Coordinates of C-alpha atoms in Angstrom, one line a residue:
M1 CA 0.0 0.0 0.0
T2 CA 1.3 3.4 -1.0
S3 CA 1.4 6.3 1.5
R4 CA -0.8 9.3 0.7
L5 CA 1.6 12.3 0.8
R6 CA 0.8 16.0 0.6
L7 CA 3.2 18.9 0.1
L8 CA 2.6 21.7 2.6
G9 CA 5.5 24.0 1.8
T10 CA 9.0 24.4 0.5
E11 CA 12.0 26.4 1.7
K12 CA 14.9 27.0 -0.6
G13 CA 18.3 27.7 0.7
G14 CA 22.0 27.3 -0.1
D15 CA 21.7 23.6 0.6
G16 CA 19.1 22.9 -2.1
G17 CA 16.1 23.4 0.2
T18 CA 13.6 21.3 2.2
A19 CA 10.0 20.4 1.8
L20 CA 7.3 20.1 4.5
I21 CA 5.5 16.8 3.6
V22 CA 2.6 15.2 5.5
D23 CA 1.8 11.5 5.4
E24 CA -2.0 11.6 5.4
D25 CA -2.3 8.0 6.5
T26 CA -0.4 8.5 9.8
G27 CA -0.6 12.3 10.2
A28 CA 3.2 12.5 10.5
S29 CA 4.8 15.5 8.9
D30 CA 8.4 16.6 8.6
W31 CA 10.8 18.9 6.8
V32 CA 12.7 16.7 4.3
A33 CA 15.7 17.6 2.2
A34 CA 16.9 15.9 -1.0
G35 CA 18.1 12.4 -0.1
G36 CA 15.7 12.2 2.9
S37 CA 12.7 10.0 3.1
I38 CA 9.1 10.0 4.3
G39 CA 6.3 7.3 4.0
G40 CA 8.6 4.9 2.0
W41 CA 9.5 7.6 -0.6
R42 CA 12.9 9.3 -1.1
V43 CA 13.1 12.9 -2.0
L44 CA 15.0 13.5 -5.3
E45 CA 14.6 17.2 -5.7
V46 CA 13.0 20.2 -4.0
R47 CA 11.7 22.9 -6.3
A48 CA 10.0 26.2 -5.4
D49 CA 6.5 24.8 -5.8
A50 CA 7.0 21.0 -6.2
V51 CA 8.9 18.0 -4.9
L52 CA 10.1 14.9 -6.9
L53 CA 10.1 11.6 -5.0
T54 CA 11.0 8.1 -5.9
S55 CA 10.6 4.6 -4.3
D56 CA 12.4 1.3 -4.6
G57 CA 15.7 3.0 -5.4
Q58 CA 14.5 4.2 -8.8
S59 CA 15.6 7.6 -10.1
T60 CA 13.8 7.9 -13.4
L61 CA 11.7 11.0 -12.7
P62 CA 10.1 13.0 -14.3
E63 CA 9.8 11.2 -17.7
G64 CA 10.0 7.6 -16.5
E65 CA 8.1 6.0 -13.8
P66 CA 7.9 5.0 -11.0
G67 CA 7.9 8.3 -9.2
L68 CA 5.8 10.9 -7.6
K69 CA 5.6 14.6 -8.0
L70 CA 3.9 16.6 -5.3
T71 CA 2.9 20.2 -6.0
L72 CA 1.8 23.0 -3.7
Y73 CA -1.0 23.9 -6.0
P74 CA -2.5 20.6 -7.4
E75 CA -5.0 21.0 -10.2

């Protein structure tokens, strides 16, 4: 079962930035930097309004799957 994640905010800095992500299944939230993980997903990149994540050691985002892109303003 895949965790339901939601991006609450991002903070850019000299270190590449961090993202505030909540796992909606557990209610846990944390600021995660690139290379960090939450809910079984690893953060590949933090952008101003989005975060790219991967699971199972794959790094084929954004064109190839599997991966997950969380945005601050989902459509």
